CSV table of N, CA and C in Angstrom, one decimal:
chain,number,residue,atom,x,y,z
T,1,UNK,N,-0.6,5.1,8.6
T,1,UNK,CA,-0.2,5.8,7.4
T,1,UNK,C,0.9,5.0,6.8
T,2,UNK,N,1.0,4.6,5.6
T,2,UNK,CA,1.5,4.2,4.8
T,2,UNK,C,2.5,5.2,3.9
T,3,UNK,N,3.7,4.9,3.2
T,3,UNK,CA,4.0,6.0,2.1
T,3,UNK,C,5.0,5.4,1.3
T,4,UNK,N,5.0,5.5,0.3
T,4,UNK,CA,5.2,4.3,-0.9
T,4,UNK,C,6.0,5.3,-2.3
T,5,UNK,N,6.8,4.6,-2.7
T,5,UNK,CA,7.5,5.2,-3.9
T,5,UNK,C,7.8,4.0,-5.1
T,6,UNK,N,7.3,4.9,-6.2
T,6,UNK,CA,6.7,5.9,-6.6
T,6,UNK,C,5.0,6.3,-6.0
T,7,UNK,N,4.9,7.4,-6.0
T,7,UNK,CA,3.6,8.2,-5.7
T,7,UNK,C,2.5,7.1,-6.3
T,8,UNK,N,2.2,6.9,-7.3
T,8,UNK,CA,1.3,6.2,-8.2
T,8,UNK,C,1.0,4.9,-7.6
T,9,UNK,N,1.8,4.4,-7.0
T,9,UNK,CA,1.7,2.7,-6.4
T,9,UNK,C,0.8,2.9,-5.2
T,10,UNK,N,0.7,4.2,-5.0
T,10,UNK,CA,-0.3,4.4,-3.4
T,10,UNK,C,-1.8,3.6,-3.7
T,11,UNK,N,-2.2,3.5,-4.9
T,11,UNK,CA,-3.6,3.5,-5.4
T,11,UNK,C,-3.6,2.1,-5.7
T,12,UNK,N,-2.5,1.4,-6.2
T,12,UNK,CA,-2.5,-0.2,-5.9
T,12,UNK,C,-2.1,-0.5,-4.6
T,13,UNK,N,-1.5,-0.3,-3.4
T,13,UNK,CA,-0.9,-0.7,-2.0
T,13,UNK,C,-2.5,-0.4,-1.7
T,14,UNK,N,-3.1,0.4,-1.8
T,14,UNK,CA,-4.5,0.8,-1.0
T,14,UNK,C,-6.0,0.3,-1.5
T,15,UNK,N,-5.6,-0.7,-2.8
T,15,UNK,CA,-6.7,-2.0,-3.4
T,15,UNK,C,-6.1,-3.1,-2.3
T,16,UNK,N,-4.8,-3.6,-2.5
T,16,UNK,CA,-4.5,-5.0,-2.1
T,16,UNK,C,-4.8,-4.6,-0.6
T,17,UNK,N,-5.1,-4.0,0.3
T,17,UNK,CA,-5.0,-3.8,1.6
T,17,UNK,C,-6.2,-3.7,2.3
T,18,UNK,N,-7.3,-3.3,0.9
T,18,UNK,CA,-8.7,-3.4,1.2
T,18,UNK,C,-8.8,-4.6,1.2
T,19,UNK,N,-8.4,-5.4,0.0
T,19,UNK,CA,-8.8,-6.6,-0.3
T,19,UNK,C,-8.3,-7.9,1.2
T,20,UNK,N,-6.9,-7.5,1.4
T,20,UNK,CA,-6.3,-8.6,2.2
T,20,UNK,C,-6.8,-8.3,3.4
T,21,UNK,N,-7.7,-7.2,4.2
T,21,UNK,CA,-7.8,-7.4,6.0
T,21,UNK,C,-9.0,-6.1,5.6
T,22,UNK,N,-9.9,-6.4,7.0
T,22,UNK,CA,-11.2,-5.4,6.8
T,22,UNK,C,-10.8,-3.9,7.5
T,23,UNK,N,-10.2,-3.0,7.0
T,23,UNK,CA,-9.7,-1.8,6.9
T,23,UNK,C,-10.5,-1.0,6.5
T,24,UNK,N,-10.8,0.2,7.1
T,24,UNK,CA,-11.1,1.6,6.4
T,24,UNK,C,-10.3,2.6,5.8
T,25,UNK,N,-10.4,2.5,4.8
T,25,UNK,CA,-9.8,2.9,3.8
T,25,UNK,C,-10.4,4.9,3.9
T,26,UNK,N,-9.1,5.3,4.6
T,26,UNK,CA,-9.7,7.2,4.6
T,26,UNK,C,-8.5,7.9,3.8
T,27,UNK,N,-7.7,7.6,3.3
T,27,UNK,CA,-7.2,8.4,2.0
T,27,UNK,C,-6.0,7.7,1.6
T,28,UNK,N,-6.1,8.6,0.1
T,28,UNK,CA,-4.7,8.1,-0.4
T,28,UNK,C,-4.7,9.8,-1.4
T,29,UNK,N,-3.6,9.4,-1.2
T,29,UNK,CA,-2.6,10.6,-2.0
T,29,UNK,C,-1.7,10.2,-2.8
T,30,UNK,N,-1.6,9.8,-4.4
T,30,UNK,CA,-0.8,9.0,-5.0
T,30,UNK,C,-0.1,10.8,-6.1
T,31,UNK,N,0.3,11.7,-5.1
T,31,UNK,CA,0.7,12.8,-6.0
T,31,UNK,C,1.9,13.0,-5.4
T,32,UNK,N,3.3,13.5,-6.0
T,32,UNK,CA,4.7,14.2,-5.6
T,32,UNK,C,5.1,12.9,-5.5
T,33,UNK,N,6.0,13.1,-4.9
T,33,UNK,CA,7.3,11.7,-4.9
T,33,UNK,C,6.8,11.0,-4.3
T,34,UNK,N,5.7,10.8,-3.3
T,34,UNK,CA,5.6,9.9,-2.3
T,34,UNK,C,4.4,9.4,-2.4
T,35,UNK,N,3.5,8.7,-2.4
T,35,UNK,CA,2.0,8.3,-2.5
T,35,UNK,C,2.2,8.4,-0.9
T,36,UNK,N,1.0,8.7,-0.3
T,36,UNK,CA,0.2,8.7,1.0
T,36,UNK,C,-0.9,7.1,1.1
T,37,UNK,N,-1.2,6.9,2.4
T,37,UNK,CA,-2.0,5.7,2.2
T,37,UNK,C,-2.8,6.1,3.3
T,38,UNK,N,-3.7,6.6,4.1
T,38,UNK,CA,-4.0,6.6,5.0
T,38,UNK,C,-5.2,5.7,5.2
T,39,UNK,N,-5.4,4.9,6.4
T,39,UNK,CA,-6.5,3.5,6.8
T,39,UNK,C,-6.6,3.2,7.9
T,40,UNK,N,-7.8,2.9,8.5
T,40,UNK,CA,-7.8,2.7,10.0
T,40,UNK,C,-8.6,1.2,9.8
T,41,UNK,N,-8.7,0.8,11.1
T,41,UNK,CA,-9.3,-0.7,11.5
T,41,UNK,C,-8.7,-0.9,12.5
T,42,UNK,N,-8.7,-2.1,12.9
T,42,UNK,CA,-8.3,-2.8,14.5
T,42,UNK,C,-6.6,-2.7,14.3
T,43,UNK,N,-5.9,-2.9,15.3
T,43,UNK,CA,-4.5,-2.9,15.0
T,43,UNK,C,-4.0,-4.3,14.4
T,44,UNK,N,-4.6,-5.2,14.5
T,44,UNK,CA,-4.3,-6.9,13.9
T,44,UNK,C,-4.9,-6.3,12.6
T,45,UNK,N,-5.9,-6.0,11.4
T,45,UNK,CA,-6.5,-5.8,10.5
T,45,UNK,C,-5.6,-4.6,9.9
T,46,UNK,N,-5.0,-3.8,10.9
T,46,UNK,CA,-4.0,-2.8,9.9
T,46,UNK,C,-3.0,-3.3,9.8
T,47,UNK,N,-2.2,-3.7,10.7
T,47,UNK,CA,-1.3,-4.3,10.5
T,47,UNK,C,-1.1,-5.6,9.5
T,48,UNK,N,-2.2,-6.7,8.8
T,48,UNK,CA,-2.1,-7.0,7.5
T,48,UNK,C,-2.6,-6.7,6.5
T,49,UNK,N,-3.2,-5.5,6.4
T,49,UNK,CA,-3.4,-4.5,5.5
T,49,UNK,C,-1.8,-4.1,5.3
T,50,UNK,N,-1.2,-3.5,5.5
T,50,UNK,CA,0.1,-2.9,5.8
T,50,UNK,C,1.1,-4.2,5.0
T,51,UNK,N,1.0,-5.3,5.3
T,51,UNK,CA,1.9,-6.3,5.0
T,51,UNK,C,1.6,-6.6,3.6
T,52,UNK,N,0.1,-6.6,3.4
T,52,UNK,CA,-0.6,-7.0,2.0
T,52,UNK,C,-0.2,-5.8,0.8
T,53,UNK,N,-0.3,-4.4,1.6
T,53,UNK,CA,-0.2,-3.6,0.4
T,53,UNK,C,1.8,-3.3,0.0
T,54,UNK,N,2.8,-4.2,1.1
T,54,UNK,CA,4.0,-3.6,1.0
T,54,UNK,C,4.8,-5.0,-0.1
T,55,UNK,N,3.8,-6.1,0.2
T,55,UNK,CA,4.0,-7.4,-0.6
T,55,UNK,C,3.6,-6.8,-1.9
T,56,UNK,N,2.7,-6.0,-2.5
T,56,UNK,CA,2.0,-6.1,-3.8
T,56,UNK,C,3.3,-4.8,-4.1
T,57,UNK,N,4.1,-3.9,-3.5
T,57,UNK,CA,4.7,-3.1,-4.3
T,57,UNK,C,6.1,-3.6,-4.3
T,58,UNK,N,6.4,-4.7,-3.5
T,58,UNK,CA,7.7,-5.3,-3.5
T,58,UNK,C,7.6,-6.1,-5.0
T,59,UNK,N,6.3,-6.7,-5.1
T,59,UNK,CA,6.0,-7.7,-6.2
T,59,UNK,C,6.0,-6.3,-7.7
T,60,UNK,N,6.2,-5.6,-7.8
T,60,UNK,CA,5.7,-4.8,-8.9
T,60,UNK,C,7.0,-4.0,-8.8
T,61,UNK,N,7.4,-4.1,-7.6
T,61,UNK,CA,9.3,-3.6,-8.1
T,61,UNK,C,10.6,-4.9,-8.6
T,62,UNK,N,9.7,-5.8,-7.8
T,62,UNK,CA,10.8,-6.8,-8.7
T,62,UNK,C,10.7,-7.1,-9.9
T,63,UNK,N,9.1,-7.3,-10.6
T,63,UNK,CA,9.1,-7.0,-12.1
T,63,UNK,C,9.5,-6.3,-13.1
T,64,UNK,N,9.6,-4.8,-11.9
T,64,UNK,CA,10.4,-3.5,-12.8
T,64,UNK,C,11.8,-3.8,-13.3
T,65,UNK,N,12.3,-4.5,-12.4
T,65,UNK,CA,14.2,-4.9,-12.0
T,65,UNK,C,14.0,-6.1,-12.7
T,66,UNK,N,13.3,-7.2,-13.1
T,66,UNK,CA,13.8,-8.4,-14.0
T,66,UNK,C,12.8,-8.3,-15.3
T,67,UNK,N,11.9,-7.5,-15.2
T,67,UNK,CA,11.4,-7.7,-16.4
T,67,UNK,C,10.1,-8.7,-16.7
């Protein structure tokens, strides 16, 4: 389980994570303050799922902050 702020970024963290490691992808919740991520797979495969989708919202906060 993943949880991401803003709520909305759950639904981008939970593309790049499909895409970066072979994950099953069993929910997301991109509503209230927090987006939800939930995904299962092997623990090596979640675990860069996990890294891939925390890189794609680090990358989309630093563009918020420089522009």
């Amino acid at each position: 389980i993943l949880e991401v702020e803003p709520a909305g970024y759950a639904v981008y963290a939970a593309n790049e994570a499909e895409k970066a490691a072979h994950i099953t992808l069993v929910d997301v919740k991109p509503f209230g303050n927090f987006g939800r991520l939930t995904m299962m797979g092997s623990e090596a495969e979640a675990e860069e799922a996990q890294r891939a989708a925390v890189r794609a919202i680090d990358q989309i906060n630093r563009l918020a902050r420089h522009g």
